[in-house]
Coordinates of C-alpha atoms in Angstrom, one line a residue:
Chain A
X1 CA -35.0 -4.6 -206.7
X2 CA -34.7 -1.7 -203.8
X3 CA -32.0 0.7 -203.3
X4 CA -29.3 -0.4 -200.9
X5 CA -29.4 1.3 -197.8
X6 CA -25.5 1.3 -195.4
X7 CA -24.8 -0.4 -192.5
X8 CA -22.5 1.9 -191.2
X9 CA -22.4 0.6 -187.4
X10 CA -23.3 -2.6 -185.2
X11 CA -23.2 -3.1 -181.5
X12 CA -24.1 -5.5 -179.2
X13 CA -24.7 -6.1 -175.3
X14 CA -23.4 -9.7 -174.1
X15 CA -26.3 -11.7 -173.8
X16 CA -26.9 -13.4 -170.7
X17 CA -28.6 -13.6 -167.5
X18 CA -27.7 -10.6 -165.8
X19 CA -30.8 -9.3 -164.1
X20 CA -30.5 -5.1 -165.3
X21 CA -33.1 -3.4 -167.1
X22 CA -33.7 -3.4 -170.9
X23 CA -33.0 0.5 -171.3
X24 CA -29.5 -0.2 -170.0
X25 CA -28.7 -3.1 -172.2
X26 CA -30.0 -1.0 -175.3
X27 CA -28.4 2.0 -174.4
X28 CA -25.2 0.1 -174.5
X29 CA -25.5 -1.5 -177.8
X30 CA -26.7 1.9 -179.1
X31 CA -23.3 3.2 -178.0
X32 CA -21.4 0.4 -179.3
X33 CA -23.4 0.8 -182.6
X34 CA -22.6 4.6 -182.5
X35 CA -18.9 4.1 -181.9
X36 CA -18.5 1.7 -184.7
X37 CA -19.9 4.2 -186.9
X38 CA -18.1 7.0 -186.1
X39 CA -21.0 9.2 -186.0
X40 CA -22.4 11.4 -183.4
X41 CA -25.6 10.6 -181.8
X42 CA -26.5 14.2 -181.9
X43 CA -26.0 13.4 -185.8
X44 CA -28.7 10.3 -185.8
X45 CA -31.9 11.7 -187.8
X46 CA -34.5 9.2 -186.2
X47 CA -33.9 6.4 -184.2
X48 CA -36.5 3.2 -183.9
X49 CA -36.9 0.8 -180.9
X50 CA -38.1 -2.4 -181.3
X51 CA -40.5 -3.2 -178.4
X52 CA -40.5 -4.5 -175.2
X53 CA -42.9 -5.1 -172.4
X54 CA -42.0 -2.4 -169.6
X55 CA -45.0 -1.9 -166.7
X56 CA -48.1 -3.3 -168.4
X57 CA -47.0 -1.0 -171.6
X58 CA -46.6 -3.6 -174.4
X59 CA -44.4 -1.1 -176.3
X60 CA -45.0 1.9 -176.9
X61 CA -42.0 2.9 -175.3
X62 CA -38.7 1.6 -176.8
X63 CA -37.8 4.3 -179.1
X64 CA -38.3 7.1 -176.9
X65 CA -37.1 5.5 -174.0
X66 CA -33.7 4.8 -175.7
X67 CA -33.6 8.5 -177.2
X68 CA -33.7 10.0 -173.7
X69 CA -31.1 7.3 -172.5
X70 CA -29.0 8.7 -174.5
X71 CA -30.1 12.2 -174.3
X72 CA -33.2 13.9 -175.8
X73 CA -31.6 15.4 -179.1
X74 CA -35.1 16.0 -180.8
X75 CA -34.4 12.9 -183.5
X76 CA -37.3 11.2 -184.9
X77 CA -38.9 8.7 -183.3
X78 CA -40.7 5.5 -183.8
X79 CA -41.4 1.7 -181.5
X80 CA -42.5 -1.0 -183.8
X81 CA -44.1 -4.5 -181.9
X82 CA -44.1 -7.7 -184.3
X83 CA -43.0 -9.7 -181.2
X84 CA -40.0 -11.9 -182.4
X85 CA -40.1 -9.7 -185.9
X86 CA -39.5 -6.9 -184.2
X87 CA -36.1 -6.0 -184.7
X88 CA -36.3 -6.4 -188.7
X89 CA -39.6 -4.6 -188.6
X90 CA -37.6 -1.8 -187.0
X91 CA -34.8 -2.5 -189.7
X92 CA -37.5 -1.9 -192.6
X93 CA -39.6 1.4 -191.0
X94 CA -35.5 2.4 -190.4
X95 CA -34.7 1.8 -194.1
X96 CA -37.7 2.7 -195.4
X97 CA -37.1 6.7 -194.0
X98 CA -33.9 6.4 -195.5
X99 CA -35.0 5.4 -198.8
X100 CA -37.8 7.9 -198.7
X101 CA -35.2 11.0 -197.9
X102 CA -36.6 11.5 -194.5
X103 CA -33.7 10.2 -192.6
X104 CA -29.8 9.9 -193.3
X105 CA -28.9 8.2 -190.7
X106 CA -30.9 6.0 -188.2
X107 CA -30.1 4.8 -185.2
X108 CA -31.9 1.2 -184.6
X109 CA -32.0 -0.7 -181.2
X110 CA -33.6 -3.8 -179.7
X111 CA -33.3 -4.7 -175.9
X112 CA -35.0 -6.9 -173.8
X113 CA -34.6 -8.4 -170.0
X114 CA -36.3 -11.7 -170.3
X115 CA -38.5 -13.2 -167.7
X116 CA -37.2 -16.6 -166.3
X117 CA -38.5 -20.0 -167.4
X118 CA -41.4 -20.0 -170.2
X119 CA -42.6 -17.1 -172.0
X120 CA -46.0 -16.8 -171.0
X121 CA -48.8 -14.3 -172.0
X122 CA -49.5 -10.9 -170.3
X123 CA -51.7 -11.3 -166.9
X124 CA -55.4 -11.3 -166.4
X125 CA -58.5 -12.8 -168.2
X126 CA -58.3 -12.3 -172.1
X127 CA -60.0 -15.6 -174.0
X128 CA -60.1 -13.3 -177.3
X129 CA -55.9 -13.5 -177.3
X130 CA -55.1 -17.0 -178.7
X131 CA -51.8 -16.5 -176.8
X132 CA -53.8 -16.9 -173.7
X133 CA -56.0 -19.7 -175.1
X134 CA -53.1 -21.8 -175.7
X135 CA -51.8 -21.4 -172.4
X136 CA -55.4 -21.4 -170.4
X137 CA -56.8 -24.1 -172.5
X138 CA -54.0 -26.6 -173.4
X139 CA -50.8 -25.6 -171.5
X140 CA -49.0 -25.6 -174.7
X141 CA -46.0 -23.3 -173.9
X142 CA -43.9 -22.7 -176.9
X143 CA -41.8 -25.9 -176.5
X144 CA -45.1 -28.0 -176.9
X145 CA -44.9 -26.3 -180.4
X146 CA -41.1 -27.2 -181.3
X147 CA -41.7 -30.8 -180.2
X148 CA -44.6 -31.5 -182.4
X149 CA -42.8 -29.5 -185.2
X150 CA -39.6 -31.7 -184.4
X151 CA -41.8 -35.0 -184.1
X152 CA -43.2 -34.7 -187.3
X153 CA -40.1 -34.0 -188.7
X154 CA -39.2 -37.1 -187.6
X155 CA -42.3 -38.9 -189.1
X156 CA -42.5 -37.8 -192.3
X157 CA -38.7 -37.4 -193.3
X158 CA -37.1 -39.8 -191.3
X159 CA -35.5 -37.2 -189.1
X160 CA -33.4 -38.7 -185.7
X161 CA -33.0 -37.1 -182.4
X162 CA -29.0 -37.2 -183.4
X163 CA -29.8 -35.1 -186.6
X164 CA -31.3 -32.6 -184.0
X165 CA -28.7 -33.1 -181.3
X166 CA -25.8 -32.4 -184.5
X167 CA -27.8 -29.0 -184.7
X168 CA -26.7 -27.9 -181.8
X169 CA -23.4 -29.5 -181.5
X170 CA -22.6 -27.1 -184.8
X171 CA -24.0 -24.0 -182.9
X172 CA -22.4 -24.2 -179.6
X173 CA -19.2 -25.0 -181.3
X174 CA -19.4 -21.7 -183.1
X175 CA -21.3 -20.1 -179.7
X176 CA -17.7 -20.7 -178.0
X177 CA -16.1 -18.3 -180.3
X178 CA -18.4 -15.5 -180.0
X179 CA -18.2 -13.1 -177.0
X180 CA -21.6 -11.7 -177.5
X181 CA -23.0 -15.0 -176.6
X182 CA -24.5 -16.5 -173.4
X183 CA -23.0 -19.7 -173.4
X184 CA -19.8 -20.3 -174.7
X185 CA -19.0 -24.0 -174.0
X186 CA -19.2 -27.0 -177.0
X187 CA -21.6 -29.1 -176.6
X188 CA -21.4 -33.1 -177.4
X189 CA -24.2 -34.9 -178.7
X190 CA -24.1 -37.2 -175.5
X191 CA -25.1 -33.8 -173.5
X192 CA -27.6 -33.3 -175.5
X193 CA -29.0 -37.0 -175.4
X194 CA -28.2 -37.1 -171.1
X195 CA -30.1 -33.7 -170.7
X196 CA -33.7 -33.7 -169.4
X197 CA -36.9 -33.6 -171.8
X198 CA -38.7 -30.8 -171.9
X199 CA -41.7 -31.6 -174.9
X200 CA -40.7 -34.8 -176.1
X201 CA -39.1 -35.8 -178.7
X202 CA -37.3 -32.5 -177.7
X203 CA -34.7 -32.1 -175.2
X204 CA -33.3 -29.6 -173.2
X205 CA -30.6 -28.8 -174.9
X206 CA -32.4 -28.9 -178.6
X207 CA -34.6 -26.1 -177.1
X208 CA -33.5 -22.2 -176.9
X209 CA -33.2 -20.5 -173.6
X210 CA -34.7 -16.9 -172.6
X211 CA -32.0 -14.1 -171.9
X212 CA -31.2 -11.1 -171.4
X213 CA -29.8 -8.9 -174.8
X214 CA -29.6 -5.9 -176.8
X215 CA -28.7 -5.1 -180.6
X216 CA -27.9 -2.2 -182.2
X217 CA -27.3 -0.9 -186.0
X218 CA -26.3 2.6 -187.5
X219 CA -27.9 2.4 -190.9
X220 CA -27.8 4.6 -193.6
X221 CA -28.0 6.2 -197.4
X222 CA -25.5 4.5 -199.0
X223 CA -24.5 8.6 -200.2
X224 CA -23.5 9.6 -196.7
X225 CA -21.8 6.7 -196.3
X226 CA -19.6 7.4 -198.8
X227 CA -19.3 11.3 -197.8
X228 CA -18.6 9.7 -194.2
X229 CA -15.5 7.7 -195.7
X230 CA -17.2 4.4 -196.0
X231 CA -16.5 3.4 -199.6
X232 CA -17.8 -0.1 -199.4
X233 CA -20.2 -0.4 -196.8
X234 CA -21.6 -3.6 -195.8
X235 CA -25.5 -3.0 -197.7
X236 CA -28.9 -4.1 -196.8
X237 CA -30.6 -5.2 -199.7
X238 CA -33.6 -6.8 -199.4
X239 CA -36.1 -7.0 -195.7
X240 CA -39.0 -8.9 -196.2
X241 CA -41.8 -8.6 -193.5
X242 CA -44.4 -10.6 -195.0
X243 CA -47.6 -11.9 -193.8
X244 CA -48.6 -15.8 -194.4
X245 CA -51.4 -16.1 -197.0
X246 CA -54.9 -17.7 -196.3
X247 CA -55.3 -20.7 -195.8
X248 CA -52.0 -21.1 -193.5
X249 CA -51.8 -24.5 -193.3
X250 CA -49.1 -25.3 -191.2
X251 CA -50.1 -24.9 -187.7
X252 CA -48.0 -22.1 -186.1
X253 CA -47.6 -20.8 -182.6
X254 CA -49.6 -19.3 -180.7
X255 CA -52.3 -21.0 -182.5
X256 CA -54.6 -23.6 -182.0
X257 CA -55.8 -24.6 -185.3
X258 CA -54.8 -24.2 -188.8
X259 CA -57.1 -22.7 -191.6
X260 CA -59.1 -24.9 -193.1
X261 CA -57.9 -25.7 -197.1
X262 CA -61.4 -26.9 -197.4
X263 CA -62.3 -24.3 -199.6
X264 CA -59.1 -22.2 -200.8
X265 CA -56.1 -24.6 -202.0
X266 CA -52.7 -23.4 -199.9
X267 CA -49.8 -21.7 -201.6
X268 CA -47.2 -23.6 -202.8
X269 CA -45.1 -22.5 -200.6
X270 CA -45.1 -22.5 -196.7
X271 CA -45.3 -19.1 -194.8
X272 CA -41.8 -19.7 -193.9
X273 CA -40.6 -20.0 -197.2
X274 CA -42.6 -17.1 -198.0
X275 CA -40.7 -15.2 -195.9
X276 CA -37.4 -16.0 -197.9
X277 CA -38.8 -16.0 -201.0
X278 CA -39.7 -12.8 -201.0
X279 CA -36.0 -11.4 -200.0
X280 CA -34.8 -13.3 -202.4
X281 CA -37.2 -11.3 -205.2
X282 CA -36.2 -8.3 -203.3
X283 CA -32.6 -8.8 -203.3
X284 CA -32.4 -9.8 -206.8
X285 CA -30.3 -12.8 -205.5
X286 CA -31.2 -16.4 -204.6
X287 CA -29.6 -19.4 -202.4
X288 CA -27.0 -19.9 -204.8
X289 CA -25.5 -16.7 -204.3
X290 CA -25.0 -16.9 -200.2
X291 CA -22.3 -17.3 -198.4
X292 CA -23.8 -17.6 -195.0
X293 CA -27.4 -17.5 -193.4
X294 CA -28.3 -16.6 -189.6
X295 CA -31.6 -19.0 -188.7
X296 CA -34.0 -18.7 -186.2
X297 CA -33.3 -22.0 -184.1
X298 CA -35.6 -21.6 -181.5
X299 CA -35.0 -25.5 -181.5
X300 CA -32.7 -27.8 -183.1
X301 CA -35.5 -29.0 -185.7
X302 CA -36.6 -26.2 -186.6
X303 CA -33.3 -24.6 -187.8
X304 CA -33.5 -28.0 -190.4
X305 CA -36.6 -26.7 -191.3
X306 CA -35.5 -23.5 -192.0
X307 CA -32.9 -25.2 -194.7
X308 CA -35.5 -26.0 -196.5
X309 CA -37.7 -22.9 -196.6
X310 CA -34.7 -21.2 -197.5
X311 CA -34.1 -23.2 -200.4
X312 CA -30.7 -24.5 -199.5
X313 CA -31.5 -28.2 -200.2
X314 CA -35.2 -29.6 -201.1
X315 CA -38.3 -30.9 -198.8
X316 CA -37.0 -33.3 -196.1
X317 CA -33.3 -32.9 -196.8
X318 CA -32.6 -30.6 -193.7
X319 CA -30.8 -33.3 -191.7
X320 CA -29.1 -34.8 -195.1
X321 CA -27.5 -30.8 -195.4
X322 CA -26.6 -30.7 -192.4
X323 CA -24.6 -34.4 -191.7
X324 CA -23.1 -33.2 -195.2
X325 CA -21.7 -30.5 -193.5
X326 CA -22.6 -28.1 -195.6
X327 CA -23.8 -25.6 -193.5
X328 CA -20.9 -26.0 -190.8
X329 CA -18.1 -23.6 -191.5
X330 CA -16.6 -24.4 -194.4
X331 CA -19.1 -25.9 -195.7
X332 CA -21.2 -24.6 -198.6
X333 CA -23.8 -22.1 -196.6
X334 CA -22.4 -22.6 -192.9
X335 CA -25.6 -21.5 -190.9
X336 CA -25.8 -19.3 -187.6
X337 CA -22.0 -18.8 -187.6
X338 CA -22.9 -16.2 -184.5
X339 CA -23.7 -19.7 -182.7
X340 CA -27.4 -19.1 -183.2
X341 CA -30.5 -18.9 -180.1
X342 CA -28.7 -22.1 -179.2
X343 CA -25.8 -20.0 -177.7
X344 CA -27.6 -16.7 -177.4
X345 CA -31.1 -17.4 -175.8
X346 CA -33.8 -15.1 -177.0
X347 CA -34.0 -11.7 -176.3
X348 CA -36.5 -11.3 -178.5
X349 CA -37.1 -7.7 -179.6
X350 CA -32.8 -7.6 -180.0
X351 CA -32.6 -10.9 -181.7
X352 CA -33.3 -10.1 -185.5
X353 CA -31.5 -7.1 -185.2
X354 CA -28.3 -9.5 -184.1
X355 CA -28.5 -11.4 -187.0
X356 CA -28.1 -8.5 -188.8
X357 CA -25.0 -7.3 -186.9
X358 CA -23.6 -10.9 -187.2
X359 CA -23.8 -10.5 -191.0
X360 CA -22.1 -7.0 -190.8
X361 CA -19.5 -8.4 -189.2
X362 CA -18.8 -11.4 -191.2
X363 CA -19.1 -9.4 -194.7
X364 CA -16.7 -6.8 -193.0
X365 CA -14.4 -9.7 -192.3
X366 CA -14.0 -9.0 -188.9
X367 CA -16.1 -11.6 -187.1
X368 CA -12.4 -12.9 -185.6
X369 CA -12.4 -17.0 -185.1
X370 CA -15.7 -17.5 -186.4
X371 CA -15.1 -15.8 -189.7
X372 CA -16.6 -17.4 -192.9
X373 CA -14.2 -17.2 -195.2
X374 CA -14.8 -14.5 -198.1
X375 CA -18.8 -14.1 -197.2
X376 CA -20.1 -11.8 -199.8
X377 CA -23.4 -12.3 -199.1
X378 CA -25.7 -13.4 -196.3
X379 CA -29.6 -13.7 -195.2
X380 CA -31.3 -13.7 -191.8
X381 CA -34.5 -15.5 -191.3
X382 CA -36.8 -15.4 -188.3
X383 CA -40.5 -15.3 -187.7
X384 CA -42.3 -13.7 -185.4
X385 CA -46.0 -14.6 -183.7
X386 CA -49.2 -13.2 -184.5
X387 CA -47.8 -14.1 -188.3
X388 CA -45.2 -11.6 -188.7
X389 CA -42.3 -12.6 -191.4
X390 CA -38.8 -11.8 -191.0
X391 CA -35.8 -12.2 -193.2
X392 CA -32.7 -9.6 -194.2
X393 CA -30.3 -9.6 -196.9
X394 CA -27.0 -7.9 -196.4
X395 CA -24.2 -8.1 -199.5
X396 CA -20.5 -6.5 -199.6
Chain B
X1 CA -73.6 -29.5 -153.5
X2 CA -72.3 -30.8 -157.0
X3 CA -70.3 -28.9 -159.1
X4 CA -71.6 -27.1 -162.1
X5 CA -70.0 -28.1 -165.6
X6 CA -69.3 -25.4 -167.6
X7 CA -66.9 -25.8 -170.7
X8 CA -63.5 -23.7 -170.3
X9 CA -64.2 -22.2 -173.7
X10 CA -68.1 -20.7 -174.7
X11 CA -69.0 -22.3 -178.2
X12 CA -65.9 -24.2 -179.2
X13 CA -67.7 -27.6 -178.3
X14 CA -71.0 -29.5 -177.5
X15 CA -73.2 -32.7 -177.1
X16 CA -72.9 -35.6 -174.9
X17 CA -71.3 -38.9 -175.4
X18 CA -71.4 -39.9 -178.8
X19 CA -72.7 -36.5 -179.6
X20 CA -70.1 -34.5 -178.7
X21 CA -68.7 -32.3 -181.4
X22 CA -66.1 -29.9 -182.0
X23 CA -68.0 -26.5 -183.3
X24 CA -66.3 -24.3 -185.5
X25 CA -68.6 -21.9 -187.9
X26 CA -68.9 -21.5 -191.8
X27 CA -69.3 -19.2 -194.3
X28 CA -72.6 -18.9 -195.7
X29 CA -70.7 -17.2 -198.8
X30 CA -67.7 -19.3 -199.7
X31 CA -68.2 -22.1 -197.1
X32 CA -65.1 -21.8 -195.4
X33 CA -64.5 -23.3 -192.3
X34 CA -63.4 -21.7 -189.3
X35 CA -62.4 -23.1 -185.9
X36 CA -61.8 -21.8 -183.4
X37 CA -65.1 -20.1 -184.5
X38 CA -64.6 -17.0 -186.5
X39 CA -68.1 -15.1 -185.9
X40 CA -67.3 -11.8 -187.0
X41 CA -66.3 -12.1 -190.9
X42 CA -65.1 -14.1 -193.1
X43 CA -61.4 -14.2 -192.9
X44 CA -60.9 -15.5 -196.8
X45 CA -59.8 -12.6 -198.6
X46 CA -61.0 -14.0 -202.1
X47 CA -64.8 -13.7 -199.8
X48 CA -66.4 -10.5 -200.0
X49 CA -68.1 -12.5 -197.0
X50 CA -71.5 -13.8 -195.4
X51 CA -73.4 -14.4 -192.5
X52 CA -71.2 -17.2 -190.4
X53 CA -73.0 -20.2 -189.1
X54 CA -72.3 -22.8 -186.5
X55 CA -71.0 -26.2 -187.8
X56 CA -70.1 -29.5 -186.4
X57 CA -66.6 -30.2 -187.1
X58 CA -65.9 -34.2 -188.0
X59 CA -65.1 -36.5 -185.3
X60 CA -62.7 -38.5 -185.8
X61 CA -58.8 -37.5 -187.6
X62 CA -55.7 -38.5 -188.1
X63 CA -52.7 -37.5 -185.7
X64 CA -50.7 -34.6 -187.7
X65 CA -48.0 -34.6 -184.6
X66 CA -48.0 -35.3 -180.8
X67 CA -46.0 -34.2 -178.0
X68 CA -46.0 -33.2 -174.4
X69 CA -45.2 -30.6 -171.1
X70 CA -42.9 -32.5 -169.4
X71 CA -42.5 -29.6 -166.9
X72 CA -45.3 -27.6 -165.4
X73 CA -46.8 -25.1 -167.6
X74 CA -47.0 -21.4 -166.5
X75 CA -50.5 -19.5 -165.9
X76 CA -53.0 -19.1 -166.9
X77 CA -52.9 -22.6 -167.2
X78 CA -54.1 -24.2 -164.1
X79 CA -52.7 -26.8 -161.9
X80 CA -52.2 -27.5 -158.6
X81 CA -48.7 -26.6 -157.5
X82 CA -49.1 -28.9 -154.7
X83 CA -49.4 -32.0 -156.8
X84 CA -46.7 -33.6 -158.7
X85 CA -46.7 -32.4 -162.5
X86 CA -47.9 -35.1 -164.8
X87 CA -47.3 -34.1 -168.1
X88 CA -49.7 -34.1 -170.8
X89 CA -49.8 -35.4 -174.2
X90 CA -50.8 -32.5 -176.9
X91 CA -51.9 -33.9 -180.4
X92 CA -52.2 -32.4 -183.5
X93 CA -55.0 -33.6 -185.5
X94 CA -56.1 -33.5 -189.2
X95 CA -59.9 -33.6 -190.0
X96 CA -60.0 -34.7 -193.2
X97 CA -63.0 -33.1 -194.5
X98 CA -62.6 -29.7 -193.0
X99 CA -58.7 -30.3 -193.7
X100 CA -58.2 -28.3 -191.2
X101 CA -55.6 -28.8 -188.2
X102 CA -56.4 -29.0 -184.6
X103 CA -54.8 -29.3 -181.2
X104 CA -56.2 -30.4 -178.6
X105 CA -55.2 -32.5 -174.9
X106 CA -54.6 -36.0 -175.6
X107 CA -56.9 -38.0 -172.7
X108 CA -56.0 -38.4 -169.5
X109 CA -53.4 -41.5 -169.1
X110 CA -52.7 -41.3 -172.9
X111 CA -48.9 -41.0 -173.4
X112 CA -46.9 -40.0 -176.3
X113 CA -45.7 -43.5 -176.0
X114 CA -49.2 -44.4 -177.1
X115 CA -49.1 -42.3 -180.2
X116 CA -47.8 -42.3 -183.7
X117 CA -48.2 -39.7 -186.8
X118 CA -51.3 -41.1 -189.1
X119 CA -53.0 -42.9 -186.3
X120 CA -56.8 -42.4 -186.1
X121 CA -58.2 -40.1 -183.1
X122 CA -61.5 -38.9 -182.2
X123 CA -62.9 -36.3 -180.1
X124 CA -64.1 -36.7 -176.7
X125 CA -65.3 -34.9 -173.9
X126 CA -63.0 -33.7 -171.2
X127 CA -62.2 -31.9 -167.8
X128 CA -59.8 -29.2 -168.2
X129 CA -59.9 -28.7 -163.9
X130 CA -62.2 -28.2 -161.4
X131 CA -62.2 -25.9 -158.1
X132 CA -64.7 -25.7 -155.1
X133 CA -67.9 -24.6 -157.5
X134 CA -67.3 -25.4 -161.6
X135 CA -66.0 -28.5 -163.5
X136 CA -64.6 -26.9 -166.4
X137 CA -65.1 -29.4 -169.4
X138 CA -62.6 -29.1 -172.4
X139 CA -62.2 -31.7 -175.7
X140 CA -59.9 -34.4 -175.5
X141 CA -58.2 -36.4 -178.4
X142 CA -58.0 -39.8 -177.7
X143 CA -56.9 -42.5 -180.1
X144 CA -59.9 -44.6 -181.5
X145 CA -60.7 -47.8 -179.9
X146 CA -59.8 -47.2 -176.7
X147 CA -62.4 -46.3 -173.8
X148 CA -62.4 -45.5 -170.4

């Protein structure tokens, strides 16, 4: 087990489509952050950006770019890239120049202005990125992924497109109480069934959008927090930011083959689960002990999946969880309370950042109708490509 | 004049009719396998590595998963806006003796109707697109048994 590090502040910009530039909708969230801190940005020892694509600079620029936003103040600095990981890769440099007594306080911000329609890879001729292989050689946006995830889902544990379309009945229902969120409507499982296919067995509304978004935390020792009147912060205790192990077996975006197991027999465990497992160890704490968990449901399967690599239920029992209710509120471990990417979209260096504030605010007890009920503790799982892991664990 | 065929890819695929073949490359050290090929090192970390060699991968697997595009991919994929999209099956396909996973285009007029997980597919070649000089070839998937 780590030290604790404070989560003294958490801001947000709506998420949406509003067509401004990702500095703004950072520097907002910052603010908001900073405000629900009560501390002074001239008082933030290092801030971290977690990177977007601005002008052919693939980040690079995010950290510095929100420092001078809000006025050059001569903090430290650092941009982190992990693509969706991002924003808990900023969370763990963040907390790990806290733990190491190089920063009090740190000021952490993700922000992005989406393009429209599919994510697609950066312009020009590059056959030794498999992002652009995928797209030159197979057209295989990052739907085509979900849907074969979904389908075999489907095949090998009996999975139903209702199972997927209850996924994100759940979501939008908890989506409608969150003003953060892009969409704020339910949805009812015949919406989901009338709306279009997009990479069968996948539907429209199964699949995530892209938006626009920023997310903000002040984090810090747990020692100032108490000199700055905080005498039970909301803690992080656990960011795991784990690679997968060789052979990775499960074939993940953006590639186009797995490794072969032909010589090295896999892990037990999936790369996803992986990435829980080792917050768990880190945390000192496993499923039992949760009381809520924010999932990266880029589609409606895939949240189900994420059950599972969480350890919330065994192998193949993701829809059984979920038609249980157990992870609607007030069930067991309701899941994606905030109302998930199903109500947010992805914004994708902000969006593992959000999960984070969504915890804050539930353990605070201040996350208004879509409160859990008593959450003590809470875990964020995401993944990012390229093989980046993501998952946090906050605790009251 | 006729139209050159050059594959899409250098060194991913190769041979004609019944010949054609997937290539990935191997491990002279620890005999992993490796596709798309890895030539530079070995990427097993229990490998202190070897020279990497080309190797057929097996024809014929098993479908993993399937699915398609039913709206028009963005660039660089290439299609011509000017034509109605007609989506594309992908498959996922397990070799069973590499055990290795790999996606490719299912063959033109093969829908995911067509498909199910577990059913046997092989390799074939394929034409990714063409424009006014090149045919650029690509590998298909296409469920065993049925020909063109």
């Amino acid at each position: 087990m780590t030290v604790d590090v404070a989560v003294l502040g958490a801001g947000m910009h709506p998420w949406g489509k509003w067509g401004r530039s990702f500095v703004e909708y950072g520097t907002a969230a910052a603010r908001a952050a900073l405000v629900d801190a009560g501390v002074d940005w001239r008082d933030i020892g290092s801030i971290v950006g977690a990177d977007t694509v601005r002008g052919g600079y693939p980040g690079y620029v995010a950290g510095a770019t929100f420092a001078k936003a809000l006025g050059w103040q001569g903090a430290r600095v650092a941009s982190v890239y992990a693509a969706c990981a991002s924003g808990a890769q900023a969370i763990a440099a963040a907390r790990a120049q806290i733990l190491a007594g190089l920063a009090e306080v740190v000021l952490v911000v993700g922000a992005d202005a989406a393009p429209k329609g599919f994510f697609r890879p950066a312009g020009g001729d590059r056959p030794d990125d498999p992002d652009w292989l995928r797209f030159r050689l197979l057209g295989a946006t990052n739907p085509a992924y979900f849907g074969l995830y979904a389908r075999r889902r489907m095949a090998v544990h009996g999975d139903t497109a209702e199972d997927f379309a209850q996924v994100k009945v759940k979501n939008a229902a908890m989506g409608a109480l969150n003003p953060y969120a892009r969409y704020r409507k339910r949805v009812t499982a015949e919406e989901v069934a009338a709306s279009a296919v997009v990479a069968d067995p996948l539907r429209l509304l199964d699949i995530c959008a892209t938006s626009d978004g920023a997310a903000a935390l002040v984090l810090s020792s747990v020692g100032f927090a108490h000199r700055h009147g905080v005498e039970r912060p909301v803690r992080i205790r656990a960011v795991s930011t784990v690679t997968p192990r060789f052979p990775n077996a499960v074939l993940d975006l953006p590639d186009i083959a797995t490794d072969s197991a032909v010589t090295v027999e896999p892990a037990g465990e999936t790369f996803r689960a992986s990435i829980a497992s080792a917050a768990y160890e880190e945390a000192g704490i496993g499923p039992e002990d949760l009381s809520l968990a924010e999932v990266y449901d880029l589609s409606t399967a895939l949240e189900l999946q994420w059950y599972e690599d969480l350890g919330l239920c065994g192998e193949g029992e993701g829809a059984k969880l979920l038609r249980e209710g157990v992870t609607a509120p007030g069930g067991r471990i309701p899941v994606n309370a905030s109302g998930g990417l199903a109500s947010f979209g992805e914004a994708v260096p902000a969006q593992a950042i959000a999960q984070v504030c969504e915890l804050t605010w539930q353990l605070r007890g201040t996350a208004g109708d879509r409160q859990i009920a008593g959450a003590r503790a809470g875990i964020t799982a995401n993944q990012g490509l390229f093989g980046h892991g993501s998952a946090v664990v906050a605790v009251r | 004049m006729p139209r050159t065929r050059t594959p899409a890819v250098d060194g991913w695929f190769g041979g004609e009719g019944e010949a054609f073949r997937l290539l990935g490359t191997r491990c002279s050290s620890c005999a992993s396998v490796f596709f798309p090929r890895e030539d530079a090192h070995c990427r097993n970390p229990h490998c202190a590595g070897g020279p990497l060699e080309e190797v057929p991968l097996s024809r014929k697997g098993r479908i993993w998963s399937y699915t398609d595009s039913r709206y028009r991919p963005p660039s660089p994929y290439v299609s011509n806006p000017e034509l109605p999209w007609e989506p594309r099956a992908l498959i996922a396909v397990e070799l069973a003796a590499e055990r290795i996973v790999v996606l490719g285009q299912a063959a033109p007029g093969i829908t995911v109707a067509e498909l199910a997980v577990g059913m046997e597919v092989e390799a074939v070649p394929g034409v990714l697109h063409e424009d006014a000089e090149t045919t650029w070839t690509i590998w298909h998937w296409r469920p065993t048994g049925v020909r063109v």
